Short mmCIF file of C-alpha atoms and ligand atoms in Angstrom, two decimals:
data_model
loop_
_atom_site.label_atom_id
_atom_site.label_comp_id
_atom_site.label_asym_id
_atom_site.label_seq_id
_atom_site.Cartn_x
_atom_site.Cartn_y
_atom_site.Cartn_z
CA UNK A 1 17.72 -22.94 43.28
CA UNK A 2 13.73 -22.07 42.25
CA UNK A 3 14.00 -17.75 42.42
CA UNK A 4 17.09 -18.48 39.65
CA UNK A 5 15.03 -20.84 37.82
CA UNK A 6 12.29 -18.15 37.42
CA UNK A 7 14.47 -15.49 36.63
CA UNK A 8 15.67 -17.44 34.52
CA UNK A 9 12.83 -18.88 33.31
CA UNK A 10 11.92 -14.98 32.79
CA UNK A 11 14.82 -14.18 30.80
CA UNK A 12 13.88 -16.84 28.05
CA UNK A 13 10.51 -15.50 27.83
CA UNK A 14 10.94 -12.07 27.50
CA UNK A 15 13.96 -12.20 25.17
CA UNK A 16 11.66 -14.62 23.12
CA UNK A 17 9.08 -12.17 22.58
CA UNK A 18 8.41 -10.55 19.22
CA UNK A 19 11.39 -7.81 18.94
CA UNK A 20 10.35 -4.84 18.57
CA UNK A 21 10.83 -3.63 14.88
CA UNK A 22 14.05 -1.02 15.69
CA UNK A 23 13.11 2.64 14.34
CA UNK A 24 15.54 3.97 12.24
CA UNK A 25 17.24 6.70 13.99
CA UNK A 26 15.44 10.00 14.44
CA UNK A 27 16.44 12.63 11.73
CA UNK A 28 16.98 16.11 11.78
CA UNK A 29 15.91 15.79 8.20
CA UNK A 30 13.06 16.92 6.16
CA UNK A 31 11.75 14.56 3.88
CA UNK A 32 10.55 18.24 1.23
CA UNK A 33 14.22 19.37 1.11
CA UNK A 34 15.52 15.86 -0.08
CA UNK A 35 13.92 16.63 -3.52
CA UNK A 36 12.94 19.92 -5.61
CA UNK A 37 8.82 18.19 -6.53
CA UNK A 38 6.57 18.62 -3.80
CA UNK A 39 6.38 16.26 -1.62
CA UNK A 40 3.04 15.78 -0.17
CA UNK A 41 0.43 13.57 2.34
CA UNK A 42 -3.14 13.15 2.93
CA UNK A 43 -5.06 14.72 6.12
CA UNK A 44 -7.22 13.92 8.47
CA UNK A 45 -7.85 17.41 9.48
CA UNK A 46 -8.79 15.99 13.25
CA UNK A 47 -6.04 14.97 13.37
CA UNK A 48 -3.95 17.61 12.41
CA UNK A 49 -6.16 18.76 15.02
CA UNK A 50 -5.69 16.79 18.16
CA UNK A 51 -2.60 14.53 17.29
CA UNK A 52 0.68 15.76 18.39
CA UNK A 53 2.75 14.29 16.42
CA UNK A 54 0.53 13.22 13.19
CA UNK A 55 0.44 17.57 12.85
CA UNK A 56 4.41 17.24 13.72
CA UNK A 57 4.69 15.60 11.10
CA UNK A 58 3.05 16.47 8.29
CA UNK A 59 4.59 19.91 9.20
CA UNK A 60 7.71 19.48 9.06
CA UNK A 61 8.35 16.77 6.26
CA UNK A 62 5.37 17.97 3.24
CA UNK A 63 5.48 20.76 1.41
CA UNK A 64 1.66 19.57 0.00
CA UNK A 65 -1.56 18.63 1.46
CA UNK A 66 -4.17 16.45 0.32
CA UNK A 67 -7.61 15.72 1.84
CA UNK A 68 -8.87 12.59 2.76
CA UNK A 69 -13.24 13.08 2.76
CA UNK A 70 -13.77 16.76 3.58
CA UNK A 71 -13.58 17.53 0.21
CA UNK A 72 -15.29 15.21 -1.66
CA UNK A 73 -18.82 14.93 -2.49
CA UNK A 74 -20.31 14.22 1.00
CA UNK A 75 -18.61 15.61 2.60
CA UNK A 76 -18.93 19.83 1.17
CA UNK A 77 -22.59 19.21 -0.14
CA UNK A 78 -24.40 17.60 2.58
CA UNK A 79 -27.76 19.34 0.83
CA UNK A 80 -29.05 19.92 -1.88
CA UNK A 81 -28.18 23.58 -2.10
CA UNK A 82 -26.31 23.69 1.31
CA UNK A 83 -22.50 23.63 1.43
CA UNK A 84 -20.62 22.97 4.75
CA UNK A 85 -17.07 25.13 4.33
CA UNK A 86 -15.79 24.84 8.07
CA UNK A 87 -13.61 21.51 7.62
CA UNK A 88 -12.09 22.26 4.53
CA UNK A 89 -11.76 26.54 5.08
CA UNK A 90 -9.69 25.67 8.47
CA UNK A 91 -7.03 23.37 6.12
CA UNK A 92 -6.40 25.96 3.84
CA UNK A 93 -5.93 28.41 6.41
CA UNK A 94 -3.77 25.83 8.10
CA UNK A 95 -2.24 25.36 4.82
CA UNK A 96 -1.83 29.14 4.15
CA UNK A 97 -0.10 29.83 7.62
CA UNK A 98 2.35 26.76 6.84
CA UNK A 99 2.85 27.56 2.97
CA UNK A 100 2.12 24.63 1.18
CA UNK A 101 -0.26 23.56 -1.53
CA UNK A 102 -3.60 22.25 -1.00
CA UNK A 103 -4.00 19.83 -3.47
CA UNK A 104 -8.62 19.81 -3.81
CA UNK A 105 -9.78 15.65 -4.05
CA UNK A 106 -12.57 15.10 -5.03
CA UNK A 107 -14.97 17.51 -7.40
CA UNK A 108 -16.61 13.81 -9.60
CA UNK A 109 -16.53 10.42 -8.24
CA UNK A 110 -18.95 7.87 -8.25
CA UNK A 111 -18.47 6.68 -3.92
CA UNK A 112 -18.60 9.35 -1.43
CA UNK A 113 -21.95 11.22 -2.63
CA UNK A 114 -24.55 12.77 -0.21
CA UNK A 115 -27.41 11.22 -0.24
CA UNK A 116 -29.43 13.83 -2.43
CA UNK A 117 -27.21 13.71 -5.19
CA UNK A 118 -27.28 10.44 -5.07
CA UNK A 119 -30.73 9.51 -5.39
CA UNK A 120 -31.60 12.84 -7.60
CA UNK A 121 -34.93 12.54 -9.57
CA UNK A 122 -35.12 15.20 -12.39
CA UNK A 123 -34.05 15.70 -16.34
CA UNK A 124 -31.14 15.75 -17.91
CA UNK A 125 -31.36 19.60 -18.24
CA UNK A 126 -31.85 19.09 -14.25
CA UNK A 127 -29.09 16.27 -14.41
CA UNK A 128 -27.43 19.33 -15.67
CA UNK A 129 -27.88 22.14 -13.45
CA UNK A 130 -27.22 20.17 -10.69
CA UNK A 131 -24.20 18.79 -12.33
CA UNK A 132 -22.60 21.85 -13.88
CA UNK A 133 -23.16 23.77 -9.76
CA UNK A 134 -21.48 21.42 -7.09
CA UNK A 135 -18.87 22.26 -9.66
CA UNK A 136 -18.80 25.76 -10.18
CA UNK A 137 -19.91 26.64 -6.61
CA UNK A 138 -16.86 24.74 -4.62
CA UNK A 139 -14.32 25.69 -6.88
CA UNK A 140 -15.34 29.15 -6.49
CA UNK A 141 -15.27 28.35 -3.54
CA UNK A 142 -11.88 28.00 -2.55
CA UNK A 143 -10.71 29.37 -6.19
CA UNK A 144 -6.47 31.38 -5.04
CA UNK A 145 -6.86 29.08 -2.31
CA UNK A 146 -6.73 25.25 -3.74
CA UNK A 147 -3.88 24.23 -5.55
CA UNK A 148 -5.97 22.39 -8.21
CA UNK A 149 -8.35 19.65 -8.16
CA UNK A 150 -9.12 15.95 -9.04
CA UNK A 151 -12.14 16.72 -10.93
CA UNK A 152 -12.92 13.45 -11.42
CA UNK A 153 -11.92 9.76 -9.44
CA UNK A 154 -11.93 7.35 -10.98
CA UNK A 155 -14.32 6.95 -13.88
CA UNK A 156 -12.61 4.31 -16.70
CA UNK A 157 -12.58 0.50 -15.67
CA UNK A 158 -10.02 -1.50 -15.67
CA UNK A 159 -10.68 -2.74 -18.81
CA UNK A 160 -10.15 0.99 -20.26
CA UNK A 161 -14.13 1.01 -20.90
CA UNK A 162 -15.66 3.75 -18.71
CA UNK A 163 -17.21 3.14 -15.53
CA UNK A 164 -21.39 2.94 -15.96
CA UNK A 165 -21.88 5.75 -13.04
CA UNK A 166 -24.61 7.98 -12.28
CA UNK A 167 -23.01 11.01 -13.58
CA UNK A 168 -22.54 9.05 -17.92
CA UNK A 169 -26.09 7.71 -16.81
CA UNK A 170 -27.52 10.91 -16.54
CA UNK A 171 -25.45 13.19 -18.75
CA UNK A 172 -24.10 11.11 -20.83
CA UNK A 173 -20.02 10.02 -21.68
CA UNK A 174 -19.28 13.95 -22.30
CA UNK A 175 -19.90 14.63 -18.14
CA UNK A 176 -15.91 14.45 -18.13
CA UNK A 177 -15.29 17.36 -20.50
CA UNK A 178 -17.42 19.32 -18.98
CA UNK A 179 -16.82 19.16 -15.57
CA UNK A 180 -12.96 20.03 -16.61
CA UNK A 181 -14.62 22.41 -18.11
CA UNK A 182 -16.61 23.67 -15.85
CA UNK A 183 -14.58 23.48 -13.00
CA UNK A 184 -11.60 25.37 -15.71
CA UNK A 185 -13.96 28.74 -15.69
CA UNK A 186 -14.15 28.72 -12.30
CA UNK A 187 -11.08 28.70 -11.80
CA UNK A 188 -8.99 29.52 -15.10
CA UNK A 189 -5.46 28.96 -12.42
CA UNK A 190 -6.15 25.79 -10.83
CA UNK A 191 -4.10 22.89 -12.64
CA UNK A 192 -7.15 20.12 -13.21
CA UNK A 193 -6.29 16.15 -13.27
CA UNK A 194 -7.73 13.05 -14.24
CA UNK A 195 -7.29 10.38 -10.63
CA UNK A 196 -7.67 6.95 -11.38
CA UNK A 197 -5.92 3.33 -9.42
CA UNK A 198 -4.39 1.06 -11.72
CA UNK A 199 -3.61 3.11 -14.07
CA UNK A 200 0.33 1.13 -13.97
CA UNK A 201 -0.76 -2.93 -13.03
CA UNK A 202 -3.83 -2.01 -15.63
CA UNK A 203 -1.27 -1.24 -18.89
CA UNK A 204 -5.11 -1.48 -20.85
CA UNK A 205 -6.54 1.36 -18.82
CA UNK A 206 -3.68 4.06 -18.76
CA UNK A 207 -3.69 3.66 -22.89
CA UNK A 208 -8.18 4.86 -22.52
CA UNK A 209 -7.57 7.16 -20.71
CA UNK A 210 -4.76 8.46 -21.86
CA UNK A 211 -5.64 8.03 -25.73
CA UNK A 212 -9.23 10.36 -24.56
CA UNK A 213 -7.73 13.14 -22.89
CA UNK A 214 -5.26 13.27 -25.50
CA UNK A 215 -7.84 13.44 -27.69
CA UNK A 216 -10.47 16.11 -25.24
CA UNK A 217 -7.32 17.85 -24.75
CA UNK A 218 -6.33 18.01 -28.22
CA UNK A 219 -9.61 20.08 -28.49
CA UNK A 220 -8.87 22.70 -25.81
CA UNK A 221 -10.42 20.39 -23.14
CA UNK A 222 -8.40 22.28 -20.25
CA UNK A 223 -6.65 19.06 -18.55
CA UNK A 224 -3.24 19.28 -17.10
CA UNK A 225 -3.02 16.05 -15.49
CA UNK A 226 -3.13 11.93 -14.65
CA UNK A 227 -3.62 10.74 -11.02
CA UNK A 228 -1.41 7.52 -10.74
CA UNK A 229 -2.77 6.60 -7.32
CA UNK A 230 -0.33 3.65 -6.91
CA UNK A 231 -2.26 1.90 -4.02
CA UNK A 232 1.09 -0.50 -4.71
CA UNK A 233 2.13 -4.02 -2.94
CA UNK A 234 5.81 -4.91 -1.70
CA UNK A 235 5.85 -7.83 -4.56
CA UNK A 236 3.95 -6.24 -7.73
CA UNK A 237 3.55 -3.90 -10.29
CA UNK A 238 7.56 -4.58 -11.19
CA UNK A 239 9.50 -1.63 -11.24
CA UNK A 240 9.84 -1.01 -14.75
CA UNK A 241 5.92 -0.92 -14.99
CA UNK A 242 6.43 1.95 -12.62
CA UNK A 243 8.86 4.24 -14.17
CA UNK A 244 7.19 2.92 -17.61
CA UNK A 245 3.71 4.76 -16.59
CA UNK A 246 5.59 7.85 -15.20
CA UNK A 247 7.36 7.62 -18.82
CA UNK A 248 3.52 7.42 -20.49
CA UNK A 249 2.06 10.06 -19.05
CA UNK A 250 4.32 12.36 -19.55
CA UNK A 251 5.25 12.41 -22.70
CA UNK A 252 1.73 12.27 -23.69
CA UNK A 253 1.62 15.63 -22.47
CA UNK A 254 0.43 15.79 -19.41
CA UNK A 255 1.40 16.75 -15.42
CA UNK A 256 2.24 13.47 -13.35
CA UNK A 257 0.96 13.28 -9.82
CA UNK A 258 1.86 10.49 -7.55
CA UNK A 259 -1.74 10.80 -6.11
CA UNK A 260 -2.12 8.26 -3.11
CA UNK A 261 1.33 6.44 -2.39
CA UNK A 262 1.15 3.63 -0.20
CA UNK A 263 2.89 0.22 -0.45
CA UNK A 264 0.91 -2.46 1.40
CA UNK A 265 3.33 -5.50 2.69
CA UNK A 266 0.37 -7.51 3.42
CA UNK A 267 -1.94 -8.12 0.12
CA UNK A 268 -3.20 -11.48 1.46
CA UNK A 269 -4.22 -10.32 4.83
CA UNK A 270 -2.37 -13.01 6.77
CA UNK A 271 -1.92 -12.15 10.70
CA UNK A 272 0.68 -9.99 10.84
CA UNK A 273 0.37 -8.94 15.11
CA UNK A 274 4.58 -6.97 13.80
CA UNK A 275 5.53 -6.70 10.31
CA UNK A 276 8.31 -8.49 9.12
CA UNK A 277 12.02 -6.72 9.04
CA UNK A 278 12.91 -8.35 5.72
CA UNK A 279 9.25 -6.43 4.31
CA UNK A 280 10.13 -3.45 6.00
CA UNK A 281 13.45 -3.27 4.24
CA UNK A 282 11.73 -4.26 0.50
CA UNK A 283 9.09 -1.79 1.47
CA UNK A 284 12.34 1.23 1.73
CA UNK A 285 13.99 -0.59 -1.36
CA UNK A 286 10.33 0.45 -2.83
CA UNK A 287 10.01 3.66 -1.82
CA UNK A 288 13.63 4.54 -2.62
CA UNK A 289 13.00 3.67 -6.57
CA UNK A 290 9.76 5.31 -6.91
CA UNK A 291 10.82 8.63 -5.83
CA UNK A 292 14.23 8.32 -7.34
CA UNK A 293 12.18 7.33 -11.02
CA UNK A 294 9.99 10.03 -10.48
CA UNK A 295 13.29 12.12 -10.58
CA UNK A 296 14.02 11.50 -13.49
CA UNK A 297 11.46 12.00 -15.66
CA UNK A 298 11.30 16.42 -16.95
CA UNK A 299 11.12 18.40 -13.76
CA UNK A 300 7.97 20.24 -16.20
CA UNK A 301 6.04 17.05 -15.40
CA UNK A 302 6.75 16.65 -12.02
CA UNK A 303 3.37 17.61 -10.51
CA UNK A 304 4.03 15.98 -7.23
CA UNK A 305 3.66 12.67 -4.73
CA UNK A 306 1.59 12.40 -2.00
CA UNK A 307 1.65 9.76 0.54
CA UNK A 308 -1.31 8.13 1.33
CA UNK A 309 -1.55 8.54 4.57
CA UNK A 310 0.17 9.58 7.82
CA UNK A 311 1.49 6.27 9.64
CA UNK A 312 0.57 2.99 9.52
CA UNK A 313 -1.69 4.07 12.68
CA UNK A 314 -3.83 5.28 9.92
CA UNK A 315 -3.60 4.12 7.28
CA UNK A 316 -7.02 3.63 5.42
CA UNK A 317 -6.03 0.18 3.95
CA UNK A 318 -6.32 -1.54 7.92
CA UNK A 319 -10.30 -0.59 7.85
CA UNK A 320 -10.64 -0.71 4.44
CA UNK A 321 -9.43 -4.46 3.84
CA UNK A 322 -9.87 -5.04 8.05
CA UNK A 323 -6.35 -7.10 7.82
CA UNK A 324 -3.40 -6.06 9.49
CA UNK A 325 -0.90 -3.17 7.18
CA UNK A 326 1.77 -0.99 7.21
CA UNK A 327 1.67 0.07 3.97
CA UNK A 328 3.54 4.43 4.60
CA UNK A 329 6.21 5.96 5.95
CA UNK A 330 5.72 6.17 9.92
CA UNK A 331 5.05 3.50 12.78
CA UNK A 332 1.77 3.50 14.48
CA UNK A 333 4.08 5.04 17.38
CA UNK A 334 4.47 7.62 14.98
CA UNK A 335 8.11 6.82 14.71
CA UNK A 336 9.62 6.96 10.67
CA UNK A 337 10.10 3.45 9.53
CA UNK A 338 12.81 2.08 7.60
CA UNK A 339 11.57 3.25 4.28
CA UNK A 340 11.29 6.81 5.89
CA UNK A 341 14.94 7.31 6.28
CA UNK A 342 15.58 5.44 3.33
CA UNK A 343 14.54 8.37 1.46
CA UNK A 344 16.16 10.84 3.88
CA UNK A 345 19.34 8.75 4.03
CA UNK A 346 19.48 8.11 0.33
CA UNK A 347 17.70 10.72 -2.19
O1 LIG B 401 -17.60 9.64 8.58
C1 LIG B 401 -17.84 8.61 9.24
C2 LIG B 401 -18.05 9.18 10.55
O2 LIG B 401 -19.15 9.51 10.98
C3 LIG B 401 -18.90 7.28 10.54
O3 LIG B 401 -19.29 7.28 12.19
C4 LIG B 401 -18.05 6.18 10.11
C5 LIG B 401 -18.57 4.91 10.64
O4 LIG B 401 -18.67 4.52 9.84
O5 LIG B 401 -17.29 6.59 8.90
C6 LIG B 401 -16.63 8.04 9.00
O6 LIG B 401 -16.21 8.22 7.51
C7 LIG B 401 -15.63 7.29 7.04
C8 LIG B 401 -14.80 8.18 6.27
O7 LIG B 401 -13.77 7.63 5.36
C9 LIG B 401 -13.84 9.12 7.11
O8 LIG B 401 -13.37 8.26 7.63
C10 LIG B 401 -16.49 5.99 6.02
O9 LIG B 401 -17.14 5.20 6.10
C11 LIG B 401 -14.46 5.11 5.20
O10 LIG B 401 -15.88 4.53 3.89
C12 LIG B 401 -14.04 6.60 4.73
O11 LIG B 401 -13.43 6.28 4.08
C13 LIG B 401 -12.61 6.81 2.82
C14 LIG B 401 -12.11 5.85 1.35
O12 LIG B 401 -11.72 6.75 0.59
C15 LIG B 401 -14.02 5.39 0.85
O13 LIG B 401 -13.82 5.41 -0.53
C16 LIG B 401 -11.39 6.70 3.20
O14 LIG B 401 -10.57 7.15 4.53
C17 LIG B 401 -10.19 7.30 1.95
O15 LIG B 401 -8.59 7.08 2.32
C18 LIG B 401 -9.91 6.19 0.79
O16 LIG B 401 -9.51 7.22 0.34
C19 LIG B 401 -9.37 7.04 -1.66
C20 LIG B 401 -9.36 8.27 -2.13
O17 LIG B 401 -10.48 9.11 -2.15
C21 LIG B 401 -9.75 7.87 -3.55
N1 LIG B 401 -9.09 6.69 -4.27
C22 LIG B 401 -8.91 5.43 -3.32
C23 LIG B 401 -9.12 5.80 -1.98
C24 LIG B 401 -9.36 4.55 -1.22
O18 LIG B 401 -10.02 3.83 -1.24
#
């Protein structure tokens, strides 16, 4: 009798465990083949080299790549006048071998600067020379291999004012215009972007960015597009706010790049050992809406959509916010999630 009880207890225990979220059926189609615009993903080259599941997803489903960290100033220019091209050159080789577009991220930012740059001492002319040298050396090195650049990243505050960065402090607001001019001089063929977050959630920020760069563009400054990072949530911003932002940008004459798309399902950082199925379903509908909305803008303005990570296990959100979250298209086992299958089966 006791064995039957034990067996029954075991069966009850197993059936009470949290059900693993069923990954959607294996699919043979490739995501990038479902859309006419570049479908990108941010990559970490070491994962690309050593993680077969990661590499397989990048190989199969994406035709555009952004480097998550290795093309930022601290990685490329660790010591004044000394550049470390190795990791980025490997990524260039991968993209050229696999016929994928490479988007450069990012030339000028207030974060991930090497110590020497962050604490640079010198006259206005010295700062100008250092600033121009970084941009010119980097863009020249990748000329013809990097199709586009986030020339300046996150230079505006959410209220629409210019962020007080070391660049603005030492070079004045004209650093923005100069960055684009220097990048264009180094590679006239590269498409040049301004990239920022909250471009959807903060309409006053979006209006300020579009006004600022429309004026520069009218003065002949080579600025081609706006990168809308799109680090969003299942619950906000609204679908109409997302569509409105895209429309505002293309109607202002700028290419639209949804440059860092991820959709958090746990913004409050609750304990969430496994993702709730209803949240995964909402996330799937959200990703589909974003892709379908992007398809509706004029093709001439569709620079692309870049997902900010391969699998949930790789997402910056988990370690940056130290919380459980499941923001991407593939799960921790690199299996397609409902959002991926929704895109593949509906686009
Ligand atoms: O490489 C070092 C490693 O040597 C060290 O042992 C480790 C522990 O400190 O840190 C590693 O550097 C980390 C780096 O990612 C590479 O993994 C940094 O700490 C970490 O802060 C950095 O995070 C990146 C973050 O930008 C920095 O702000 C994320 O991976 C990256 O996804 C994120 O991307 C940014 C975009 O560039 C701009 N838009 C916002 C987006 C999210 O913050």
